[in-house]
Amino acid sequence: MSVRVVARIRPLLKAELDKDSIVSAVSTDTESSAPPTIVRIPNPKNESEDFSFQFNSVYGQDAMQQDIFDGEVAPTIKHLFNSFDVTLFAYGVTGTGKTHTMRGGKSLVDRGVIPRLLSGIYRRSRKIEKDSKGATTVEVSMSYYEIYNDRVFDLFEAPEQRTNTGLQLRDNGGKTVVVGLTERPCESLKEFEKLYDQANVNRSTSATKLNAHSSRSHAILCVKLVVTTGEETRTSTASAIDLAGSEDNRRTDNGKERLVESASINKSLFVLAQCVEAISKKQTRIPYRESKMTRILSLGQNNGLMIMFLNLAPVRSYHLDTLSSLNFANRTKKIEVREIENEPIFKGCSRPVPMPISGPSIQRQPLRPLASLAHNTIMRRIEPATKSGDKPAKQFSVYSDRARPRQSNLTSHARQPEAPKRSSPSKRPSDSHISRPSKHARVSPSSTSRNATAIPKATIEDIIEKKVTEILAARALDQPSTAPIPDISQEVQRRLDLLEQKIEGKDDARAEGLSYLLMAKQHLVRGEEGSALKMYELAREYFPDNRKLEAKILRLRERGKEKREEEGSVREGGVEAICVAAAQPVKRSLQRGVEEADDEEEFKAPEPAEDSDYQSDDGFRYKPKRAKIRQPKMHNISADEEGPQTPRTKQLLSIINTRDLSQIRLLKGVGAKKAEGIVAALCSGEDNAIRSLGQLEGLKGVGLKTVENMRVGLMAGFDEVSF
């Protein structure tokens, strides 16, 4: 049998509106008057779609407390008297009416499940006692406790009498019991209600933003029923659990103390959800022990009947919480519970004791004296010692882990020692007669010092002299040799001096000259010939007789002179001189790249004469970079529109205005399709001619980049003509 899930939708509160109600109870057969069994709620992501959850019973907002008791709890009372355990627990979000369902109010109409259950138990017990004419008696007792912050407290004890650790849980016969829990007998319903009201005063409750009387703990009421009929006793337990609701602290506006309580409540409910999921997936490990509440509830582990009351809020503000509770209940209804009754206890006579065997034919053994009653006692004949002064040998041997020397005289142990005298008959003699091996005599240091022979004085002096000789010989070996150093030739001495100069840092002048050469090479790579000439001139002071360095300086001076002459001619000349001057950098950069390559093969590190102070440094390897050809700067089209047009611009416009496909295709960056597009744009336009680069840029398929490529192509043509 699975867990029976009963859903109950609470009515609207005063502050809630009917238009905000989104949860409804629906019957499977809309035509008949069958009770509803389906809860319908819209999808929070799509209001046009509804979710449906089917349970054993569903009670709407207009359901009364009596209806729920008669339909769900009343049928379990007869099973309770037949030794079946019954478990009732309420689940839901805070503010959905769990405590109202379980405990109810003070009036008869608002009484909850627990008072009505006890009322039914007392009515049935009186009926059974009346029908049996006193042969059957029913005893009812109750225990009431709470789980607050994952600690168990007895509600029959005042809060000031509680310990900080609370009561402990133990396992007894497959059931979890609370150690030290108070159990109170209840003879009547009035006595039960009195004890129940007193215990509820000690329960932890507090006000939150969502509920003025919010339960801050899980309350468990256990009603024990003992039915005795003659020698047979049947015991059953009805457990009513009022779980605290899960809370969203963003909505409840909890303080510091309430936050701690809320964290403990949410943790225990989360573990309960993990247990339900593990049971539904049939996992081998179910985390019951991670929370005391799940350990006591033990879903799927206990026997009997189990009913879950799912309390739901109908308004939209609880939409996601209601959907989560429905999913939890949908998994819980699949848990199987073993419907097994408790075994009865029979009270009869004690087990019969077997009668002793007696008779005239049975011979009894004679009684033994007190001295012979000791266990494992062997009586032996005591023989007198051979000598009055000899001690009796021990009847046991003591062996150690250390290896003992092998005894050479084996005949000494051949004789069996005599049995020792026993002072008491209760002492047990040893069965073996092996004598204990004798201990070796310990040699004292005083005796060795006395027996040692004296060393003569002459021998001591010889030993001291020998030691002194050995020490002096060792010292002589450690001292450096004082042999004369042979003469060194002048060539070797000169090389040693050069090495000393390198070590002492006296070769700084040559290193500085090489640094000037390196900087000159870097300036040449960047195209800064003036700066490179200055660096070469500074390096010439350190290498005065180097012919390659002199040739390099002369070549740079000639280039500088040519450059100054070209600049003067540009100032004097007109437009043609400007075009030629614009083409000169490209030609010069190409020539410079060739010269640099030849120059690298011709000039490496300057090598002075053999007798000079300049020495070649094999560690210095300069790898020159290839000269980069500078690209001409992009032409400013707006400048041509404002001022007079350059010859290159005029030539470009004349080629475009010819509308000759063969000439336009020869321009750089213009293919056959682009040339046809330019001619088509010229033919379709109102103006028959292009008068500026701006107009050319505005043609379809022609942009700024294409115009610049055309101009670069014309510049290359000028260079071919000039050179």
PDB file of N, CA, C and O in Angstrom, residues 399-447:
ATOM      1  N   TYR A 399      61.131 -18.071  28.863  1.00  0.00           N
ATOM      2  CA  TYR A 399      61.880 -17.920  27.617  1.00  0.00           C
ATOM      3  C   TYR A 399      61.755 -16.471  27.138  1.00  0.00           C
ATOM      4  O   TYR A 399      60.698 -15.859  27.265  1.00  0.00           O
ATOM      5  N   SER A 400      62.811 -15.951  26.601  1.00  0.00           N
ATOM      6  CA  SER A 400      62.812 -14.584  26.036  1.00  0.00           C
ATOM      7  C   SER A 400      63.088 -14.648  24.556  1.00  0.00           C
ATOM      8  O   SER A 400      63.440 -15.707  24.010  1.00  0.00           O
ATOM      9  N   ASP A 401      62.958 -13.482  23.884  1.00  0.00           N
ATOM     10  CA  ASP A 401      63.193 -13.427  22.443  1.00  0.00           C
ATOM     11  C   ASP A 401      64.676 -13.474  22.091  1.00  0.00           C
ATOM     12  O   ASP A 401      65.037 -13.710  20.938  1.00  0.00           O
ATOM     13  N   ARG A 402      65.529 -13.168  23.051  1.00  0.00           N
ATOM     14  CA  ARG A 402      66.959 -13.167  22.765  1.00  0.00           C
ATOM     15  C   ARG A 402      67.477 -14.601  22.633  1.00  0.00           C
ATOM     16  O   ARG A 402      67.036 -15.505  23.341  1.00  0.00           O
ATOM     17  N   ALA A 403      68.439 -14.750  21.736  1.00  0.00           N
ATOM     18  CA  ALA A 403      69.033 -16.076  21.529  1.00  0.00           C
ATOM     19  C   ALA A 403      69.974 -16.391  22.682  1.00  0.00           C
ATOM     20  O   ALA A 403      70.812 -15.552  23.054  1.00  0.00           O
ATOM     21  N   ARG A 404      69.833 -17.547  23.248  1.00  0.00           N
ATOM     22  CA  ARG A 404      70.668 -17.954  24.372  1.00  0.00           C
ATOM     23  C   ARG A 404      71.794 -18.868  23.880  1.00  0.00           C
ATOM     24  O   ARG A 404      71.634 -19.591  22.891  1.00  0.00           O
ATOM     25  N   PRO A 405      72.910 -18.822  24.523  1.00  0.00           N
ATOM     26  CA  PRO A 405      74.018 -19.719  24.110  1.00  0.00           C
ATOM     27  C   PRO A 405      73.651 -21.174  24.328  1.00  0.00           C
ATOM     28  O   PRO A 405      72.919 -21.534  25.251  1.00  0.00           O
ATOM     29  N   ARG A 406      74.105 -21.958  23.394  1.00  0.00           N
ATOM     30  CA  ARG A 406      73.795 -23.391  23.437  1.00  0.00           C
ATOM     31  C   ARG A 406      74.568 -24.063  24.561  1.00  0.00           C
ATOM     32  O   ARG A 406      75.766 -23.835  24.746  1.00  0.00           O
ATOM     33  N   GLN A 407      73.873 -24.843  25.333  1.00  0.00           N
ATOM     34  CA  GLN A 407      74.498 -25.517  26.463  1.00  0.00           C
ATOM     35  C   GLN A 407      75.326 -26.693  25.948  1.00  0.00           C
ATOM     36  O   GLN A 407      74.855 -27.508  25.140  1.00  0.00           O
ATOM     37  N   SER A 408      76.534 -26.725  26.380  1.00  0.00           N
ATOM     38  CA  SER A 408      77.419 -27.816  25.954  1.00  0.00           C
ATOM     39  C   SER A 408      77.206 -29.083  26.774  1.00  0.00           C
ATOM     40  O   SER A 408      77.306 -30.194  26.271  1.00  0.00           O
ATOM     41  N   ASN A 409      76.899 -28.873  28.033  1.00  0.00           N
ATOM     42  CA  ASN A 409      76.721 -30.025  28.918  1.00  0.00           C
ATOM     43  C   ASN A 409      75.246 -30.371  28.982  1.00  0.00           C
ATOM     44  O   ASN A 409      74.480 -29.728  29.678  1.00  0.00           O
ATOM     45  N   LEU A 410      74.815 -31.305  28.149  1.00  0.00           N
ATOM     46  CA  LEU A 410      73.420 -31.711  28.119  1.00  0.00           C
ATOM     47  C   LEU A 410      73.078 -32.723  29.188  1.00  0.00           C
ATOM     48  O   LEU A 410      71.907 -32.979  29.455  1.00  0.00           O
ATOM     49  N   THR A 411      74.061 -33.261  29.784  1.00  0.00           N
ATOM     50  CA  THR A 411      73.794 -34.293  30.784  1.00  0.00           C
ATOM     51  C   THR A 411      73.348 -33.708  32.097  1.00  0.00           C
ATOM     52  O   THR A 411      72.797 -34.413  32.934  1.00  0.00           O
ATOM     53  N   SER A 412      73.572 -32.352  32.246  1.00  0.00           N
ATOM     54  CA  SER A 412      73.201 -31.749  33.516  1.00  0.00           C
ATOM     55  C   SER A 412      71.694 -31.658  33.687  1.00  0.00           C
ATOM     56  O   SER A 412      71.194 -31.499  34.788  1.00  0.00           O
ATOM     57  N   HIS A 413      70.959 -31.690  32.548  1.00  0.00           N
ATOM     58  CA  HIS A 413      69.497 -31.585  32.608  1.00  0.00           C
ATOM     59  C   HIS A 413      68.820 -32.944  32.518  1.00  0.00           C
ATOM     60  O   HIS A 413      67.615 -33.023  32.319  1.00  0.00           O
ATOM     61  N   ALA A 414      69.575 -33.962  32.559  1.00  0.00           N
ATOM     62  CA  ALA A 414      68.976 -35.290  32.408  1.00  0.00           C
ATOM     63  C   ALA A 414      68.204 -35.701  33.648  1.00  0.00           C
ATOM     64  O   ALA A 414      67.178 -36.379  33.568  1.00  0.00           O
ATOM     65  N   ARG A 415      68.658 -35.250  34.804  1.00  0.00           N
ATOM     66  CA  ARG A 415      68.017 -35.665  36.043  1.00  0.00           C
ATOM     67  C   ARG A 415      66.733 -34.879  36.263  1.00  0.00           C
ATOM     68  O   ARG A 415      66.708 -33.671  36.119  1.00  0.00           O
ATOM     69  N   GLN A 416      65.663 -35.576  36.537  1.00  0.00           N
ATOM     70  CA  GLN A 416      64.377 -34.946  36.792  1.00  0.00           C
ATOM     71  C   GLN A 416      64.392 -34.321  38.169  1.00  0.00           C
ATOM     72  O   GLN A 416      64.756 -34.966  39.152  1.00  0.00           O
ATOM     73  N   PRO A 417      63.978 -33.041  38.296  1.00  0.00           N
ATOM     74  CA  PRO A 417      63.935 -32.426  39.625  1.00  0.00           C
ATOM     75  C   PRO A 417      62.752 -32.962  40.420  1.00  0.00           C
ATOM     76  O   PRO A 417      61.760 -33.461  39.870  1.00  0.00           O
ATOM     77  N   GLU A 418      62.868 -32.809  41.716  1.00  0.00           N
ATOM     78  CA  GLU A 418      61.801 -33.275  42.581  1.00  0.00           C
ATOM     79  C   GLU A 418      60.659 -32.282  42.615  1.00  0.00           C
ATOM     80  O   GLU A 418      60.843 -31.092  42.361  1.00  0.00           O
ATOM     81  N   ALA A 419      59.475 -32.771  42.906  1.00  0.00           N
ATOM     82  CA  ALA A 419      58.306 -31.897  42.978  1.00  0.00           C
ATOM     83  C   ALA A 419      58.408 -31.003  44.192  1.00  0.00           C
ATOM     84  O   ALA A 419      58.795 -31.454  45.272  1.00  0.00           O
ATOM     85  N   PRO A 420      58.060 -29.724  44.072  1.00  0.00           N
ATOM     86  CA  PRO A 420      58.166 -28.813  45.205  1.00  0.00           C
ATOM     87  C   PRO A 420      57.032 -29.043  46.180  1.00  0.00           C
ATOM     88  O   PRO A 420      56.005 -29.647  45.867  1.00  0.00           O
ATOM     89  N   LYS A 421      57.242 -28.522  47.378  1.00  0.00           N
ATOM     90  CA  LYS A 421      56.204 -28.586  48.393  1.00  0.00           C
ATOM     91  C   LYS A 421      55.140 -27.547  48.108  1.00  0.00           C
ATOM     92  O   LYS A 421      55.434 -26.422  47.735  1.00  0.00           O
ATOM     93  N   ARG A 422      53.890 -27.933  48.277  1.00  0.00           N
ATOM     94  CA  ARG A 422      52.772 -27.026  48.039  1.00  0.00           C
ATOM     95  C   ARG A 422      52.214 -26.598  49.367  1.00  0.00           C
ATOM     96  O   ARG A 422      51.862 -27.408  50.204  1.00  0.00           O
ATOM     97  N   SER A 423      52.110 -25.277  49.502  1.00  0.00           N
ATOM     98  CA  SER A 423      51.592 -24.741  50.749  1.00  0.00           C
ATOM     99  C   SER A 423      50.075 -24.782  50.803  1.00  0.00           C
ATOM    100  O   SER A 423      49.484 -24.783  51.868  1.00  0.00           O
ATOM    101  N   SER A 424      49.414 -24.778  49.639  1.00  0.00           N
ATOM    102  CA  SER A 424      47.953 -24.766  49.594  1.00  0.00           C
ATOM    103  C   SER A 424      47.474 -25.746  48.559  1.00  0.00           C
ATOM    104  O   SER A 424      48.075 -25.863  47.480  1.00  0.00           O
ATOM    105  N   PRO A 425      46.390 -26.449  48.834  1.00  0.00           N
ATOM    106  CA  PRO A 425      45.912 -27.407  47.831  1.00  0.00           C
ATOM    107  C   PRO A 425      45.283 -26.746  46.618  1.00  0.00           C
ATOM    108  O   PRO A 425      45.078 -27.383  45.604  1.00  0.00           O
ATOM    109  N   SER A 426      44.945 -25.440  46.734  1.00  0.00           N
ATOM    110  CA  SER A 426      44.323 -24.751  45.598  1.00  0.00           C
ATOM    111  C   SER A 426      45.317 -24.327  44.541  1.00  0.00           C
ATOM    112  O   SER A 426      44.935 -23.949  43.447  1.00  0.00           O
ATOM    113  N   LYS A 427      46.635 -24.328  44.863  1.00  0.00           N
ATOM    114  CA  LYS A 427      47.638 -23.958  43.875  1.00  0.00           C
ATOM    115  C   LYS A 427      47.839 -25.099  42.897  1.00  0.00           C
ATOM    116  O   LYS A 427      47.877 -26.259  43.279  1.00  0.00           O
ATOM    117  N   ARG A 428      48.010 -24.714  41.626  1.00  0.00           N
ATOM    118  CA  ARG A 428      48.119 -25.716  40.562  1.00  0.00           C
ATOM    119  C   ARG A 428      49.579 -25.988  40.258  1.00  0.00           C
ATOM    120  O   ARG A 428      50.301 -25.080  39.854  1.00  0.00           O
ATOM    121  N   PRO A 429      50.042 -27.220  40.441  1.00  0.00           N
ATOM    122  CA  PRO A 429      51.426 -27.536  40.062  1.00  0.00           C
ATOM    123  C   PRO A 429      51.543 -27.685  38.565  1.00  0.00           C
ATOM    124  O   PRO A 429      50.583 -27.979  37.863  1.00  0.00           O
ATOM    125  N   SER A 430      52.735 -27.464  38.038  1.00  0.00           N
ATOM    126  CA  SER A 430      52.979 -27.578  36.604  1.00  0.00           C
ATOM    127  C   SER A 430      53.112 -29.026  36.206  1.00  0.00           C
ATOM    128  O   SER A 430      53.625 -29.861  36.973  1.00  0.00           O
ATOM    129  N   ASP A 431      52.657 -29.330  35.017  1.00  0.00           N
ATOM    130  CA  ASP A 431      52.740 -30.693  34.516  1.00  0.00           C
ATOM    131  C   ASP A 431      54.119 -31.013  33.983  1.00  0.00           C
ATOM    132  O   ASP A 431      54.489 -32.170  33.840  1.00  0.00           O
ATOM    133  N   SER A 432      54.876 -30.023  33.573  1.00  0.00           N
ATOM    134  CA  SER A 432      56.215 -30.245  33.023  1.00  0.00           C
ATOM    135  C   SER A 432      57.242 -30.205  34.134  1.00  0.00           C
ATOM    136  O   SER A 432      57.069 -29.502  35.120  1.00  0.00           O
ATOM    137  N   HIS A 433      58.313 -30.938  33.988  1.00  0.00           N
ATOM    138  CA  HIS A 433      59.375 -31.023  34.990  1.00  0.00           C
ATOM    139  C   HIS A 433      60.687 -30.518  34.435  1.00  0.00           C
ATOM    140  O   HIS A 433      61.748 -30.998  34.812  1.00  0.00           O
ATOM    141  N   ILE A 434      60.629 -29.575  33.508  1.00  0.00           N
ATOM    142  CA  ILE A 434      61.854 -29.026  32.933  1.00  0.00           C
ATOM    143  C   ILE A 434      62.351 -27.938  33.849  1.00  0.00           C
ATOM    144  O   ILE A 434      61.605 -27.008  34.195  1.00  0.00           O
ATOM    145  N   SER A 435      63.605 -28.028  34.230  1.00  0.00           N
ATOM    146  CA  SER A 435      64.167 -27.035  35.154  1.00  0.00           C
ATOM    147  C   SER A 435      64.468 -25.744  34.428  1.00  0.00           C
ATOM    148  O   SER A 435      64.722 -25.740  33.222  1.00  0.00           O
ATOM    149  N   ARG A 436      64.410 -24.661  35.161  1.00  0.00           N
ATOM    150  CA  ARG A 436      64.689 -23.345  34.586  1.00  0.00           C
ATOM    151  C   ARG A 436      66.177 -23.212  34.304  1.00  0.00           C
ATOM    152  O   ARG A 436      66.999 -23.527  35.164  1.00  0.00           O
ATOM    153  N   PRO A 437      66.571 -22.765  33.103  1.00  0.00           N
ATOM    154  CA  PRO A 437      68.009 -22.621  32.817  1.00  0.00           C
ATOM    155  C   PRO A 437      68.632 -21.591  33.736  1.00  0.00           C
ATOM    156  O   PRO A 437      68.023 -20.578  34.067  1.00  0.00           O
ATOM    157  N   SER A 438      69.858 -21.891  34.138  1.00  0.00           N
ATOM    158  CA  SER A 438      70.554 -20.999  35.065  1.00  0.00           C
ATOM    159  C   SER A 438      70.927 -19.698  34.389  1.00  0.00           C
ATOM    160  O   SER A 438      71.210 -19.660  33.181  1.00  0.00           O
ATOM    161  N   LYS A 439      70.945 -18.616  35.186  1.00  0.00           N
ATOM    162  CA  LYS A 439      71.310 -17.301  34.671  1.00  0.00           C
ATOM    163  C   LYS A 439      72.819 -17.165  34.615  1.00  0.00           C
ATOM    164  O   LYS A 439      73.536 -17.686  35.461  1.00  0.00           O
ATOM    165  N   HIS A 440      73.267 -16.404  33.580  1.00  0.00           N
ATOM    166  CA  HIS A 440      74.691 -16.147  33.465  1.00  0.00           C
ATOM    167  C   HIS A 440      75.088 -15.098  34.490  1.00  0.00           C
ATOM    168  O   HIS A 440      74.359 -14.127  34.724  1.00  0.00           O
ATOM    169  N   ALA A 441      76.247 -15.278  35.036  1.00  0.00           N
ATOM    170  CA  ALA A 441      76.726 -14.325  36.043  1.00  0.00           C
ATOM    171  C   ALA A 441      77.056 -12.989  35.393  1.00  0.00           C
ATOM    172  O   ALA A 441      77.682 -12.948  34.322  1.00  0.00           O
ATOM    173  N   ARG A 442      76.579 -11.901  36.010  1.00  0.00           N
ATOM    174  CA  ARG A 442      76.833 -10.564  35.495  1.00  0.00           C
ATOM    175  C   ARG A 442      78.205 -10.084  35.982  1.00  0.00           C
ATOM    176  O   ARG A 442      78.493 -10.122  37.174  1.00  0.00           O
ATOM    177  N   VAL A 443      79.007  -9.602  35.042  1.00  0.00           N
ATOM    178  CA  VAL A 443      80.360  -9.151  35.361  1.00  0.00           C
ATOM    179  C   VAL A 443      80.306  -7.685  35.719  1.00  0.00           C
ATOM    180  O   VAL A 443      79.863  -6.862  34.908  1.00  0.00           O
ATOM    181  N   SER A 444      80.731  -7.304  36.914  1.00  0.00           N
ATOM    182  CA  SER A 444      80.699  -5.906  37.353  1.00  0.00           C
ATOM    183  C   SER A 444      81.930  -5.177  36.866  1.00  0.00           C
ATOM    184  O   SER A 444      83.003  -5.762  36.716  1.00  0.00           O
ATOM    185  N   PRO A 445      81.825  -3.833  36.580  1.00  0.00           N
ATOM    186  CA  PRO A 445      82.991  -3.087  36.094  1.00  0.00           C
ATOM    187  C   PRO A 445      84.086  -2.971  37.135  1.00  0.00           C
ATOM    188  O   PRO A 445      85.256  -2.816  36.814  1.00  0.00           O
ATOM    189  N   SER A 446      83.743  -3.019  38.426  1.00  0.00           N
ATOM    190  CA  SER A 446      84.763  -2.907  39.459  1.00  0.00           C
ATOM    191  C   SER A 446      85.717  -4.094  39.454  1.00  0.00           C
ATOM    192  O   SER A 446      86.923  -3.966  39.644  1.00  0.00           O
ATOM    193  N   SER A 447      85.114  -5.264  39.165  1.00  0.00           N
ATOM    194  CA  SER A 447      85.964  -6.455  39.128  1.00  0.00           C
ATOM    195  C   SER A 447      86.914  -6.442  37.956  1.00  0.00           C
ATOM    196  O   SER A 447      88.058  -6.877  38.039  1.00  0.00           O
TER     197      SER A 447
END
